[in-house]
Coordinates of C-alpha atoms in Angstrom, one line a residue:
X217 CA 7.1 -36.9 -7.4
X218 CA 4.0 -38.1 -5.6
X219 CA 1.0 -35.7 -5.9
X220 CA 2.2 -33.7 -8.7
X221 CA 0.3 -33.4 -11.9
X222 CA 1.8 -35.2 -14.8
X223 CA 2.1 -32.4 -17.3
X224 CA 3.8 -34.8 -20.0
X225 CA 0.5 -36.0 -21.2
X226 CA -0.7 -32.2 -22.0
X227 CA -4.0 -32.6 -20.0
X228 CA -4.9 -33.0 -16.3
X229 CA -6.5 -36.2 -14.9
X230 CA -9.0 -36.3 -12.1
X231 CA -6.3 -37.4 -9.8
X232 CA -4.3 -34.5 -10.8
X233 CA -7.1 -32.0 -9.8
X234 CA -7.2 -33.5 -6.5
X235 CA -3.5 -33.0 -5.9
X236 CA -3.6 -29.5 -7.2
X237 CA -6.6 -28.8 -4.7
X238 CA -4.5 -30.3 -1.8
X239 CA -1.5 -28.0 -2.7
X240 CA -3.9 -25.0 -2.7
X241 CA -5.0 -25.8 0.8
X242 CA -1.3 -26.0 2.0
X243 CA -1.1 -22.2 2.3
X244 CA 1.3 -21.9 -0.6
X245 CA 2.4 -18.3 -1.2
X246 CA 0.4 -16.2 -3.8
X247 CA 3.0 -14.8 -6.3
X248 CA 1.9 -11.9 -8.6
X249 CA 4.6 -11.5 -11.1
X250 CA 5.8 -8.4 -12.6
X251 CA 3.5 -8.3 -15.6
X252 CA 0.5 -9.2 -13.7
X253 CA -2.1 -6.3 -13.2
X254 CA -5.2 -6.9 -11.0
X255 CA -7.8 -5.2 -9.0
X256 CA -10.2 -6.1 -6.6
X257 CA -10.1 -8.0 -3.4
X258 CA -7.6 -10.7 -2.2
X259 CA -7.9 -12.7 0.9
X260 CA -5.0 -15.2 1.3
X261 CA -4.1 -17.2 4.5
X262 CA -0.5 -17.2 3.8
X263 CA 2.2 -15.0 2.1
X264 CA 1.4 -12.7 -0.9
X265 CA 4.5 -11.5 -3.1
X266 CA 3.6 -8.9 -5.5
X267 CA 6.0 -7.9 -8.2
X268 CA 3.2 -6.9 -10.5
X269 CA 0.5 -4.1 -9.9
X270 CA -2.4 -4.3 -7.6
X271 CA -5.2 -2.0 -6.6
X272 CA -7.6 -2.9 -4.2
X273 CA -8.1 -4.6 -0.7
X274 CA -5.8 -7.3 0.4
X275 CA -5.9 -9.3 3.5
X276 CA -2.9 -11.7 4.1
X277 CA -0.4 -13.2 6.9
X278 CA 2.8 -11.6 5.2
X279 CA 3.0 -9.2 2.3
X280 CA 6.2 -8.7 0.3
X281 CA 6.1 -5.9 -2.2
X282 CA 9.0 -6.4 -4.5
X283 CA 11.3 -3.8 -6.3
X284 CA 8.7 -3.8 -9.4
X285 CA 5.5 -4.0 -7.5
X286 CA 3.0 -1.5 -7.3
X287 CA 0.3 -1.5 -4.4
X288 CA -2.6 0.9 -4.0
X289 CA -5.9 0.3 -1.7
X290 CA -6.1 -1.1 1.8
X291 CA -3.7 -3.8 3.0
X292 CA -4.2 -5.8 6.1
X293 CA -1.2 -8.1 7.2
X294 CA 0.8 -9.4 10.1
X295 CA 4.0 -8.6 8.6
X296 CA 4.6 -6.2 5.7
X297 CA 7.8 -5.9 3.7
X298 CA 8.1 -2.9 1.0
X299 CA 10.6 -2.5 -1.7
X300 CA 8.2 -1.1 -4.5
X301 CA 5.7 1.7 -4.8
X302 CA 2.9 2.0 -2.3
X303 CA 0.0 4.4 -2.2
X304 CA -2.1 2.6 0.6
X305 CA -3.8 2.5 4.1
X306 CA -1.6 -0.3 5.8
X307 CA -2.7 -2.1 8.9
X308 CA 0.1 -4.4 10.2
X309 CA 1.8 -5.7 13.2
X310 CA 5.0 -5.6 11.7
X311 CA 7.0 -3.3 9.0

């Protein structure tokens, strides 16, 4: 597949880093898995999926809180979907 790093060598080449940088700018979703625990500020231009735990300030286009997700803090998003636990101030266009 073009533009995808070759992990078979076990190391990244400079061309791989460029491909990863391009992929990061394509508004790929940010996914925080179930065992992930974070706090702080996240600003992401696209979707954020939270199955882990986050405490802080989050700004994104679409926020999805999965069944195992726990969110506390402030959230600003265009669209929000809650299935997990939240203790937050939420500012959204669509819940």
